[in-house]
Amino acid sequence: MNEEQLHPKRHTLAHLLGAAVLEIYPGSKLTLGPSIEDGFYYDIDVSGKISEGDLSKIEDKMRELLPTWTSFSHKKNTPEEAKNVFAGNEYKSELIDEIAAKGEDITLYTSGTFTDLCRGGHVENPSVDITEGSWKLDRVAGAYWRGSEKNKMLTRIYGLAFESKEKIDEYLNMREEAQKRDHRKIGQEQKLFFVDEMVGKGLIMWQPNGTIIRDEIEKFARAMESDAGYVRVVTPHLAKEELFLTSGHLPYYKDDMYPAMVMDDGTYYLKAMNCPHHHIIFRHEHRSYRDLPVRLAEYGTVYRNELSGTLAGLLRVRCLAMNDAHIYCRKDQIRDEFKNALALTMKYFEIFGLKDYWFRLSLWDPERKDKYVDEPENWNYTEGVLRDVLVELGVKFIEVKDEAAFYGPKVDIQFKSVIGRTESMSTVQLDFIAKKRFELSYVDETGKVNDEIFVIHRAPLSTHERFTAFLIEHYAGIWPTWLAPVQVRIVPVSEKFNDFSMSVLSSLKSAGVRADLDGASDTRGKRIRNAKTEKVPYVVVIGEKEVTANSLTIEKRSGDKIENISVENFVEILNEEISTRKS
C-alpha cells in the first residue's frame, strides 16, 4: 500500500480523533486535521489540558466510536449554513471565509454523529476498513494556529497509521533506530560540531574531531577530481550587486540572500552560489575549442538567509560549503561530460558504502514559457542526451515533467537512508543560459567566436554539512578507519610501560596515523571500554609481554584481536585500510 492509498485511512482517523476529543473534552474547538506521511494529526483549542498520559483514554474513545462509523455522507453548504454548524468556533469560521473567497464549494462530511468541514478523501466504511492495531496515537505537541507565533498556541495530537500492526512496529523500530543515529546526538557525543547562540543559529562550529572528518572528505574529493581532470579555484565570499543581477540571483533569489552591504564603491552581497564567480573565471581568458572542456572545482562557502525556525542541525544551515564544480563544454561534449559527472558521483557513493539510491530526471514544460528559457531546440536536445546517458549507465531513474531548473534539465540523485528517510543528495544540472548572461564563448576550429557554451553544474557530495549529517546517520557514528578522528588508541597496562608506548605512538604518527595514548589512572578495562564507546577502530594494549617481545596486541573495534604483531606490520595494515578507504 503506497502513501496515496493510505491517505484516506489517515484522513478518516483524523476525523475520528477530533470526534473523540469533543466527546471527552466538550467545549473544545477543532481547527485543522490533515493526513501526513506517517499518519495524521489534529490541532485543537482544548477545553482543559491534554498530556501524553491522556492518549490511551482518547484512543479508547476512538475505538468506542468506530463501530458506529459505517459510512460518510457529505453536503454542500452556504457560508452561513456552515458557520451555524460550527457556531462559536472562530477557527472554522476563518477557514469557511477563505474557502468562500476562493469560490470553492463548502462541504461538510458526516460519519456517525460527527460532522466536520472537509474536502473529502475518506475510506468508505471506517468500521470495516480501519483495522485494530494498524493505528495508534503517538504524541502531543504545541502548534500555533496557522503556524504564526502571533496566534494562539493549540494542542496538536499526532497519530500513526499504516497498513497493519506489523508495519506500525516496523516504523516504530525504524524511528528508534533513527533516534540512536540522530546526527545531532552523535555529533555532541563525539565532539564533532555545535551551534552557539552568541555566534548565531545555523552557523556550525566545527570541533577538532569534526574538522578531521571534514578535511578527509575534502581531501578525498580533491584527489578524485584531480584524477578526473578538474582544476581548483578559490573565489571571494561576496561580490557586487551587478554580478548577481547578471546571474539572475537578483531579484529572483533575493529573499534567500543576506541583505545588501552598501560600501563606498558599490553594493555587495554575500554569495549564495559559486557559479557566477566561476563564470567570471572562465571568461577571464580567451578559450579555444582545444581548451574545452574546462572543469572548475571549489569547496566554496556560500550563505543562505534561512529562517531560524527551519534550521536543523547540519541538514539546514546558514553557512555551508558546497562540493561544487562547473564544467564548460561544447555541445558535442555534453554527453561524455554529463556521463563522467554521474559516474564520478557513483564512485563516491561506492567508496562511502552508499547503495540505496536512484536518479530523477527533471524536464521542462513547454507550456510554461514564464518559468523556463524559451529555447525548445536546446531543451529537446539536452533532455534526450541526459536520458540516453542514464540508459547507457544502466541506472534506475524516473522522469518528472515541469521540475527542471529554469536554465536547463537536471538529474538529482535520491537516497533512501538507513533510517528510511528519502531525500535528494546530489545534483548534476545542465545550463544553456549562462552563455548569454555572461557572454561565454570560445574560438572554434574555423577561427570564429562560438557562443555555444554549455555549463554543467554538479555537486556530487551536496554540501559539506548535509553530507556529513547523512554519513553520521549512515555509519551510526562508527566511522571507517580513514575517516575516524582517532584511528588508534594506545593503552599501556601501567605507567612503567609508558616509554615503549610513546615510541609506538611516535612510529604511528610518523606514518601519518591519527593515534593517541590514554595513560590515565583508570583501569585498563575501563580505558579499553572508553575507546570502544568512542568507536576507535583499533586499541593497542601494551604490557610486559609486548615490551619483552617488542610487539603489539591489537583489539579491533569489531571484537577481533591481533596478537604478536610488529609495529611495522601494523602500520602496513593501517596504510592499506586507509589508502583504499575501506568502509
Coordinates of C-alpha atoms in Angstrom, one line a residue:
M1 CA 0.0 0.0 0.0
N2 CA 1.5 3.4 -1.0
E3 CA 1.1 6.8 0.6
E4 CA -1.7 7.7 -1.8
Q5 CA -3.7 4.7 -0.8
L6 CA -3.0 5.3 2.9
H7 CA -4.2 8.9 2.7
P8 CA -8.0 8.1 3.0
K9 CA -7.4 5.9 6.1
R10 CA -5.2 8.5 7.8
H11 CA -7.6 11.3 7.0
T12 CA -10.5 9.4 8.4
L13 CA -8.6 8.7 11.6
A14 CA -8.0 12.5 11.9
H15 CA -11.8 12.9 11.9
L16 CA -12.2 10.1 14.4
L17 CA -9.6 11.7 16.7
G18 CA -11.5 15.1 16.5
A19 CA -14.8 13.4 17.4
A20 CA -13.2 11.6 20.4
V21 CA -11.7 14.8 21.8
L22 CA -15.0 16.6 21.6
E23 CA -16.7 13.7 23.4
I24 CA -14.1 13.8 26.3
Y25 CA -13.4 17.5 26.3
P26 CA -16.7 19.2 25.5
G27 CA -16.3 22.9 24.5
S28 CA -13.0 22.2 22.7
K29 CA -12.6 23.8 19.2
L30 CA -11.3 21.7 16.3
T31 CA -9.2 23.5 13.7
L32 CA -7.3 21.5 11.1
G33 CA -6.7 17.7 10.9
P34 CA -4.8 16.5 7.9
S35 CA -3.2 13.2 7.0
I36 CA 0.7 13.3 6.9
E37 CA 3.5 11.0 5.8
D38 CA 3.3 8.6 8.8
G39 CA -0.2 9.2 10.0
F40 CA -2.4 12.1 10.9
Y41 CA -2.8 14.9 13.4
Y42 CA -5.4 17.4 14.7
D43 CA -4.8 20.9 16.0
I44 CA -7.3 21.6 18.8
D45 CA -8.0 24.5 21.1
V46 CA -8.7 22.2 24.0
S47 CA -11.1 23.0 26.8
G48 CA -8.8 21.8 29.5
K49 CA -5.5 20.2 29.1
I50 CA -4.3 17.1 27.2
S51 CA -1.0 15.4 28.0
E52 CA 0.5 12.2 26.6
G53 CA -0.9 10.4 29.6
D54 CA -4.3 11.1 28.2
L55 CA -3.7 9.5 24.8
S56 CA -4.8 6.0 25.9
K57 CA -8.2 7.4 27.0
I58 CA -8.7 9.2 23.7
E59 CA -7.7 6.0 21.8
D60 CA -10.4 4.1 23.8
K61 CA -13.0 6.6 22.9
M62 CA -12.0 6.4 19.2
R63 CA -12.4 2.6 19.4
E64 CA -15.8 3.1 21.0
L65 CA -17.0 5.4 18.3
L66 CA -15.5 3.5 15.3
P67 CA -18.3 0.7 15.0
T68 CA -20.9 3.5 14.5
W69 CA -18.9 5.0 11.6
T70 CA -20.2 2.8 8.8
S71 CA -20.1 5.4 6.0
F72 CA -19.6 9.0 5.1
S73 CA -22.2 11.4 3.8
H74 CA -21.5 14.9 2.6
K75 CA -23.4 18.1 1.8
K76 CA -22.7 21.4 0.2
N77 CA -23.4 24.4 2.4
T78 CA -23.5 28.1 2.1
P79 CA -21.0 30.0 4.3
E80 CA -23.8 31.0 6.6
E81 CA -25.1 27.4 7.0
A82 CA -21.5 26.1 7.6
K83 CA -20.8 28.8 10.2
N84 CA -24.0 27.9 12.0
V85 CA -22.8 24.3 12.3
F86 CA -19.6 25.5 13.9
A87 CA -21.1 28.3 15.9
G88 CA -18.6 29.7 18.4
N89 CA -15.6 28.1 16.6
E90 CA -13.7 31.1 15.2
Y91 CA -11.1 28.8 13.5
K92 CA -13.6 27.0 11.3
S93 CA -15.3 30.4 10.6
E94 CA -11.9 31.7 9.3
L95 CA -11.5 28.6 7.1
I96 CA -15.0 28.9 5.7
D97 CA -14.4 32.5 4.7
E98 CA -11.2 31.5 2.9
I99 CA -12.9 28.7 1.0
A100 CA -15.8 31.0 0.0
A101 CA -13.3 33.8 -1.1
K102 CA -11.7 31.3 -3.5
G103 CA -15.1 30.4 -4.9
E104 CA -14.8 26.8 -3.9
D105 CA -17.5 24.5 -2.6
I106 CA -18.0 24.4 1.2
T107 CA -18.6 20.8 2.1
L108 CA -19.4 19.1 5.4
Y109 CA -18.8 15.4 5.9
T110 CA -20.6 13.3 8.5
S111 CA -19.9 9.9 9.9
G112 CA -21.7 8.6 12.9
T113 CA -22.9 11.7 14.7
F114 CA -19.7 13.7 13.9
T115 CA -19.6 16.4 11.2
D116 CA -16.5 18.3 10.1
L117 CA -15.5 20.8 7.4
C118 CA -13.7 18.8 4.8
R119 CA -12.9 18.4 1.1
G120 CA -13.3 14.6 1.2
G121 CA -11.0 11.7 0.8
H122 CA -12.0 9.0 3.3
V123 CA -12.4 5.3 3.5
E124 CA -15.9 4.0 2.5
N125 CA -16.7 2.1 5.7
P126 CA -14.4 3.1 8.6
S127 CA -15.8 0.4 10.9
V128 CA -14.5 -2.2 8.5
D129 CA -11.7 -0.5 6.7
I130 CA -9.8 0.6 9.8
T131 CA -8.4 -2.5 11.5
E132 CA -7.3 -2.8 15.1
G133 CA -3.6 -2.4 15.6
S134 CA -3.0 -0.6 12.4
W135 CA -3.1 2.8 14.1
K136 CA -2.2 4.4 17.4
L137 CA -2.0 7.9 18.9
D138 CA 1.6 8.9 19.2
R139 CA 2.4 12.1 20.9
V140 CA 1.2 15.6 22.0
A141 CA 2.9 18.8 20.9
G142 CA 2.2 22.5 20.7
A143 CA 1.4 24.3 17.4
Y144 CA 0.5 27.9 16.7
W145 CA -2.7 28.5 14.7
R146 CA -1.7 28.8 11.0
G147 CA 2.0 28.4 12.1
S148 CA 2.3 32.0 13.3
E149 CA 3.6 32.8 16.8
K150 CA 1.3 35.8 16.8
N151 CA -1.6 33.4 17.1
K152 CA -2.8 31.2 19.9
M153 CA -0.9 28.1 20.8
L154 CA -3.0 25.0 20.1
T155 CA -2.7 21.3 21.2
R156 CA -1.5 19.1 18.3
I157 CA -2.2 15.4 18.8
Y158 CA -0.3 13.1 16.4
G159 CA -1.3 9.6 15.4
L160 CA 0.4 6.8 13.4
A161 CA -1.4 4.8 10.7
F162 CA -0.2 2.1 8.4
E163 CA -1.5 -1.0 6.6
S164 CA -1.1 -3.3 9.6
K165 CA 0.3 -3.7 13.1
E166 CA 3.4 -5.2 11.7
K167 CA 4.0 -2.0 9.6
I168 CA 3.4 0.1 12.7
D169 CA 6.0 -1.9 14.7
E170 CA 8.4 -1.7 11.7
Y171 CA 8.0 2.1 11.7
L172 CA 8.5 2.4 15.4
N173 CA 11.6 0.3 15.3
M174 CA 13.0 2.4 12.5
R175 CA 12.2 5.6 14.4
E176 CA 14.0 4.3 17.4
E177 CA 17.0 3.5 15.2
A178 CA 16.8 7.0 13.8
Q179 CA 16.9 8.5 17.3
K180 CA 20.0 6.5 18.0
R181 CA 21.6 7.6 14.7
D182 CA 20.5 11.3 15.0
H183 CA 23.5 13.3 13.7
R184 CA 22.9 16.0 16.4
K185 CA 23.1 13.4 19.2
I186 CA 26.2 11.6 17.8
G187 CA 27.8 15.0 16.9
Q188 CA 27.6 16.0 20.5
E189 CA 28.8 12.6 21.9
Q190 CA 31.8 12.5 19.6
K191 CA 32.5 16.3 19.8
L192 CA 32.1 16.9 16.1
F193 CA 30.3 20.2 16.0
F194 CA 28.0 22.5 17.9
V195 CA 26.0 25.7 17.4
D196 CA 26.4 28.6 19.9
E197 CA 23.8 31.3 20.3
M198 CA 26.5 34.0 20.5
V199 CA 27.7 33.0 17.1
G200 CA 24.2 32.5 15.7
K201 CA 21.8 29.8 14.7
G202 CA 22.6 27.7 11.7
L203 CA 26.3 28.7 11.9
I204 CA 28.3 25.5 12.6
M205 CA 31.3 25.5 14.9
W206 CA 33.4 22.5 13.8
Q207 CA 35.4 21.0 16.7
P208 CA 38.7 19.2 16.1
N209 CA 37.1 15.8 15.6
G210 CA 34.6 17.1 13.1
T211 CA 37.2 19.1 11.3
I212 CA 39.3 15.9 10.8
I213 CA 36.3 14.2 9.1
R214 CA 35.5 17.4 7.1
D215 CA 39.1 17.7 5.9
E216 CA 39.4 14.0 5.0
I217 CA 36.2 14.2 2.8
E218 CA 37.5 17.3 1.1
K219 CA 41.0 15.7 0.6
F220 CA 39.3 12.7 -0.9
A221 CA 37.2 14.9 -3.3
R222 CA 40.3 16.9 -4.3
A223 CA 42.1 13.7 -5.3
M224 CA 39.1 12.2 -7.2
E225 CA 38.6 15.5 -9.1
S226 CA 42.2 15.9 -9.9
D227 CA 42.2 12.4 -11.4
A228 CA 39.1 13.4 -13.4
G229 CA 40.7 16.5 -14.9
Y230 CA 39.2 19.2 -12.7
V231 CA 41.3 22.2 -11.7
R232 CA 40.6 24.0 -8.4
V233 CA 39.8 27.7 -7.9
V234 CA 39.1 29.9 -4.9
T235 CA 36.6 32.7 -5.1
P236 CA 35.5 35.5 -2.7
H237 CA 32.7 35.1 -0.3
L238 CA 30.9 38.2 -1.6
A239 CA 30.5 40.2 -4.8
K240 CA 28.9 43.3 -6.2
E241 CA 25.2 43.5 -6.9
E242 CA 26.0 43.6 -10.6
L243 CA 27.3 40.0 -10.6
F244 CA 24.1 38.7 -9.1
L245 CA 21.9 40.8 -11.3
T246 CA 23.7 39.3 -14.3
S247 CA 23.4 35.7 -12.9
G248 CA 19.7 36.2 -12.1
H249 CA 20.0 35.6 -8.4
L250 CA 18.8 39.1 -8.1
P251 CA 15.9 39.9 -7.8
Y252 CA 14.5 36.3 -8.1
Y253 CA 16.6 34.7 -5.3
K254 CA 16.8 37.9 -3.1
D255 CA 14.8 36.5 -0.2
D256 CA 17.3 33.7 0.2
M257 CA 20.3 36.0 0.2
Y258 CA 21.5 38.2 3.1
P259 CA 20.8 41.9 3.0
A260 CA 22.9 44.2 0.9
M261 CA 26.0 45.8 2.2
V262 CA 26.5 49.3 0.9
M263 CA 30.2 50.1 0.6
D264 CA 32.0 53.2 -0.7
D265 CA 32.4 51.6 -4.2
G266 CA 29.1 49.9 -4.6
T267 CA 26.6 47.5 -3.1
Y268 CA 27.8 44.0 -2.2
Y269 CA 26.1 40.7 -1.3
L270 CA 27.3 37.5 0.4
K271 CA 27.2 34.8 -2.3
A272 CA 24.5 32.2 -2.2
M273 CA 26.0 30.2 -5.1
N274 CA 29.5 29.7 -6.5
C275 CA 28.5 29.6 -10.2
P276 CA 28.6 33.3 -11.0
H277 CA 32.1 33.6 -9.7
H278 CA 33.2 30.6 -11.8
H279 CA 31.6 32.0 -14.9
I280 CA 33.8 35.1 -14.4
I281 CA 36.9 33.0 -14.1
F282 CA 36.1 31.1 -17.3
R283 CA 35.5 34.2 -19.4
H284 CA 38.6 36.0 -18.0
E285 CA 40.8 34.1 -20.6
H286 CA 40.3 33.6 -24.3
R287 CA 39.4 30.0 -24.9
S288 CA 40.0 27.8 -27.9
Y289 CA 37.9 24.7 -28.8
R290 CA 41.1 22.8 -27.9
D291 CA 40.8 24.0 -24.3
L292 CA 37.4 22.6 -23.8
P293 CA 36.1 21.2 -21.6
V294 CA 37.2 23.3 -18.7
R295 CA 36.3 21.9 -15.3
L296 CA 36.5 24.3 -12.4
A297 CA 36.1 22.9 -8.9
E298 CA 35.8 24.6 -5.5
Y299 CA 34.7 23.8 -1.9
G300 CA 33.2 27.2 -1.9
T301 CA 31.5 28.7 1.2
V302 CA 28.1 30.1 0.5
Y303 CA 25.4 31.8 2.6
R304 CA 21.6 31.3 2.7
N305 CA 19.2 33.5 4.6
E306 CA 17.2 30.7 6.2
L307 CA 14.5 31.4 8.7
S308 CA 15.6 30.4 12.2
G309 CA 12.6 28.1 12.6
T310 CA 13.7 26.0 9.6
L311 CA 17.3 25.3 10.8
A312 CA 18.0 21.7 11.7
G313 CA 21.5 20.6 12.9
L314 CA 23.7 20.1 9.8
L315 CA 20.8 19.4 7.5
R316 CA 19.8 23.1 7.1
V317 CA 22.2 25.8 7.9
R318 CA 23.0 29.4 7.0
C319 CA 26.7 29.0 6.1
L320 CA 27.6 26.0 4.0
A321 CA 30.5 24.6 2.0
M322 CA 29.4 23.2 -1.4
N323 CA 31.3 20.4 -3.2
D324 CA 30.8 22.5 -6.3
A325 CA 32.2 22.4 -9.8
H326 CA 31.2 23.8 -13.2
I327 CA 32.1 22.2 -16.5
Y328 CA 32.3 24.4 -19.6
C329 CA 31.9 22.4 -22.7
R330 CA 30.8 22.4 -26.4
K331 CA 27.5 20.9 -27.4
D332 CA 29.2 17.7 -28.8
Q333 CA 30.9 17.2 -25.4
I334 CA 27.7 17.3 -23.2
R335 CA 27.1 13.5 -23.4
D336 CA 30.6 12.5 -22.2
E337 CA 30.9 15.2 -19.6
F338 CA 27.5 14.5 -18.1
K339 CA 28.1 10.8 -18.1
N340 CA 31.5 11.3 -16.4
A341 CA 30.0 13.6 -13.8
L342 CA 27.4 10.9 -12.9
A343 CA 30.0 8.1 -13.0
L344 CA 32.2 10.1 -10.6
T345 CA 29.3 10.7 -8.3
M346 CA 28.5 6.9 -8.2
K347 CA 32.2 6.2 -7.5
Y348 CA 32.0 8.5 -4.4
F349 CA 28.9 6.5 -3.3
E350 CA 30.7 3.2 -3.7
I351 CA 33.6 4.3 -1.6
F352 CA 31.2 5.5 1.2
G353 CA 29.2 2.3 1.0
L354 CA 26.0 4.1 -0.1
K355 CA 23.8 1.8 -2.1
D356 CA 20.1 2.6 -1.9
Y357 CA 19.7 5.5 -4.4
W358 CA 18.1 6.2 -7.8
F359 CA 18.0 9.1 -10.3
R360 CA 15.4 11.7 -11.0
L361 CA 15.5 13.3 -14.5
S362 CA 13.7 16.7 -14.3
L363 CA 12.3 18.0 -17.6
W364 CA 10.8 21.3 -18.7
D365 CA 7.2 22.0 -19.6
P366 CA 7.0 23.8 -23.0
E367 CA 3.7 25.3 -21.9
R368 CA 5.4 27.2 -19.1
K369 CA 7.2 29.9 -21.0
D370 CA 7.1 32.1 -17.9
K371 CA 9.2 29.5 -16.0
Y372 CA 11.7 28.3 -18.4
V373 CA 14.2 29.6 -21.0
D374 CA 12.4 29.6 -24.3
E375 CA 14.9 27.5 -26.3
P376 CA 12.9 24.4 -27.5
E377 CA 15.7 23.1 -29.6
N378 CA 18.2 23.1 -26.7
W379 CA 15.6 21.6 -24.3
N380 CA 14.7 18.8 -26.7
Y381 CA 18.4 18.0 -27.5
T382 CA 19.7 18.2 -23.9
E383 CA 16.8 16.2 -22.4
G384 CA 17.4 13.5 -25.0
V385 CA 21.2 13.4 -24.2
L386 CA 20.6 13.1 -20.4
R387 CA 18.0 10.4 -20.9
D388 CA 20.4 8.5 -23.2
V389 CA 23.2 8.8 -20.6
L390 CA 21.0 7.4 -17.8
V391 CA 20.0 4.5 -20.0
E392 CA 23.6 3.9 -21.0
L393 CA 24.7 3.8 -17.4
G394 CA 22.0 1.2 -16.7
V395 CA 20.8 3.0 -13.6
K396 CA 17.3 3.2 -12.1
F397 CA 15.6 6.5 -12.9
I398 CA 12.3 8.3 -13.2
E399 CA 11.3 11.3 -15.3
V400 CA 9.4 14.2 -13.9
K401 CA 7.9 16.9 -16.0
D402 CA 8.0 20.6 -15.0
E403 CA 10.7 20.2 -12.4
A404 CA 13.8 21.3 -14.4
A405 CA 15.9 24.3 -13.5
F406 CA 14.8 27.4 -15.4
Y407 CA 18.1 27.2 -17.4
G408 CA 18.1 23.5 -18.3
P409 CA 17.3 19.9 -17.4
K410 CA 18.8 18.3 -14.4
V411 CA 19.4 14.9 -12.7
D412 CA 19.0 14.7 -9.0
I413 CA 20.1 11.6 -7.0
Q414 CA 17.5 10.5 -4.5
F415 CA 18.6 8.5 -1.4
K416 CA 16.7 6.3 1.0
S417 CA 18.7 6.5 4.2
V418 CA 19.3 3.7 6.6
I419 CA 16.6 5.2 8.8
G420 CA 14.0 5.2 6.0
R421 CA 14.1 8.9 5.1
T422 CA 14.1 9.8 1.4
E423 CA 15.9 12.9 0.3
S424 CA 17.8 14.5 -2.5
M425 CA 21.5 14.3 -2.0
S426 CA 23.4 15.1 -5.2
T427 CA 22.6 17.0 -8.4
V428 CA 24.0 17.4 -11.9
Q429 CA 22.4 20.2 -13.9
L430 CA 22.8 21.5 -17.5
D431 CA 22.7 25.2 -18.2
F432 CA 22.3 26.9 -21.5
I433 CA 21.5 30.4 -20.4
A434 CA 24.8 31.3 -18.6
K435 CA 26.5 31.7 -22.1
K436 CA 24.2 34.7 -22.9
R437 CA 24.1 36.3 -19.4
F438 CA 27.9 36.1 -19.1
E439 CA 28.9 36.3 -22.7
L440 CA 30.8 33.0 -22.6
S441 CA 32.4 31.8 -25.8
Y442 CA 35.4 30.1 -27.4
V443 CA 37.2 30.2 -30.7
D444 CA 36.2 27.2 -32.8
E445 CA 38.2 25.2 -35.4
T446 CA 37.4 27.7 -38.1
G447 CA 38.8 30.6 -36.1
K448 CA 35.4 32.1 -35.4
V449 CA 34.0 33.1 -32.0
N450 CA 31.3 30.5 -31.0
D451 CA 29.0 31.3 -28.1
E452 CA 27.5 27.8 -27.8
I453 CA 29.0 27.1 -24.4
F454 CA 27.1 24.7 -22.2
V455 CA 27.7 24.6 -18.4
I456 CA 27.2 21.6 -16.2
H457 CA 26.7 22.4 -12.6
R458 CA 27.5 19.4 -10.3
A459 CA 27.6 18.9 -6.5
P460 CA 28.1 15.1 -6.0
L461 CA 28.7 15.4 -2.3
S462 CA 26.0 18.0 -1.7
T463 CA 27.1 20.5 0.9
H464 CA 29.7 19.5 3.5
E465 CA 27.2 20.0 6.3
R466 CA 24.4 18.0 4.8
F467 CA 26.6 15.2 3.6
T468 CA 28.3 14.9 7.0
A469 CA 24.9 14.6 8.6
F470 CA 24.0 11.8 6.1
L471 CA 27.2 10.0 6.8
I472 CA 26.9 10.2 10.6
E473 CA 23.5 8.5 10.3
H474 CA 24.7 6.1 7.7
Y475 CA 27.6 4.9 9.8
A476 CA 25.8 5.5 13.2
G477 CA 29.0 7.2 14.3
I478 CA 31.1 4.1 13.6
W479 CA 33.5 5.8 11.2
P480 CA 35.6 3.7 8.8
T481 CA 39.2 3.9 9.7
W482 CA 40.1 6.5 7.0
L483 CA 37.5 8.9 8.4
A484 CA 37.8 8.2 12.2
P485 CA 39.1 11.2 14.1
V486 CA 41.2 8.8 16.2
Q487 CA 42.3 5.7 14.3
V488 CA 44.4 4.1 17.0
R489 CA 44.3 4.4 20.8
I490 CA 47.3 3.1 22.8
V491 CA 46.6 1.8 26.3
P492 CA 49.6 0.9 28.5
V493 CA 48.7 -1.5 31.3
S494 CA 50.7 0.6 33.7
E495 CA 52.9 3.7 33.8
K496 CA 56.1 1.6 33.6
F497 CA 55.2 0.8 30.0
N498 CA 54.8 4.5 29.0
D499 CA 58.2 4.8 27.4
F500 CA 57.5 1.9 25.0
S501 CA 54.0 3.2 24.4
M502 CA 55.4 6.6 23.5
S503 CA 57.8 5.1 21.0
V504 CA 54.9 3.2 19.4
L505 CA 52.8 6.4 19.3
S506 CA 55.7 8.2 17.6
S507 CA 56.1 5.5 15.0
L508 CA 52.3 5.6 14.2
K509 CA 52.2 9.4 13.9
S510 CA 55.3 9.4 11.7
A511 CA 53.4 7.0 9.4
G512 CA 50.5 9.5 9.2
V513 CA 48.2 7.6 11.5
R514 CA 45.9 9.5 13.8
A515 CA 46.9 7.9 17.2
D516 CA 46.8 9.0 20.8
L517 CA 47.7 7.5 24.2
D518 CA 45.4 7.0 27.1
G519 CA 47.8 6.8 30.1
A520 CA 45.1 7.9 32.6
S521 CA 44.8 6.4 36.1
D522 CA 41.7 4.4 35.2
T523 CA 41.9 0.6 35.0
R524 CA 43.0 -0.9 31.7
G525 CA 39.5 -2.4 31.2
K526 CA 37.8 1.0 31.6
R527 CA 40.2 2.7 29.2
I528 CA 39.6 0.0 26.6
R529 CA 35.8 0.3 27.2
N530 CA 36.2 4.1 26.7
A531 CA 37.9 3.6 23.4
K532 CA 35.1 1.3 22.3
T533 CA 32.5 3.7 23.4
E534 CA 34.3 6.4 21.3
K535 CA 34.2 3.9 18.4
V536 CA 38.0 4.0 18.0
P537 CA 38.9 1.4 15.2
Y538 CA 42.0 -0.1 16.9
V539 CA 43.2 -0.3 20.5
V540 CA 46.8 -1.2 21.2
V541 CA 47.3 -2.8 24.6
I542 CA 50.9 -2.7 25.9
G543 CA 52.1 -4.6 28.9
E544 CA 55.1 -6.7 29.9
K545 CA 54.6 -9.3 27.2
E546 CA 54.5 -6.7 24.4
V547 CA 57.6 -4.8 25.7
T548 CA 59.6 -8.0 26.1
A549 CA 58.7 -9.3 22.6
N550 CA 58.8 -5.8 21.0
S551 CA 55.4 -6.5 19.6
L552 CA 51.8 -5.3 19.9
T553 CA 48.5 -6.7 20.9
I554 CA 45.7 -5.1 18.9
E555 CA 42.0 -5.2 19.8
K556 CA 39.8 -4.3 16.9
R557 CA 36.5 -2.4 17.2
S558 CA 34.8 -5.5 15.9
G559 CA 36.0 -7.5 18.8
D560 CA 38.7 -9.4 16.9
K561 CA 42.2 -9.5 18.3
I562 CA 45.6 -9.5 16.6
E563 CA 48.5 -10.7 18.8
N564 CA 52.3 -10.6 18.5
I565 CA 52.4 -8.2 15.5
S566 CA 55.3 -5.8 14.9
V567 CA 54.7 -2.0 14.7
E568 CA 55.9 -2.1 11.1
N569 CA 53.4 -4.8 10.1
F570 CA 50.6 -2.9 11.9
V571 CA 51.4 0.2 10.0
E572 CA 51.2 -1.7 6.8
I573 CA 47.7 -3.0 7.7
L574 CA 46.6 0.5 8.6
N575 CA 48.1 2.1 5.5
E576 CA 46.3 -0.4 3.3
E577 CA 43.0 0.2 5.0
I578 CA 43.3 3.9 5.0
S579 CA 44.7 4.3 1.4
T580 CA 41.9 2.2 -0.1
R581 CA 39.3 3.9 2.1
K582 CA 37.6 0.7 3.1
S583 CA 34.1 1.3 4.5

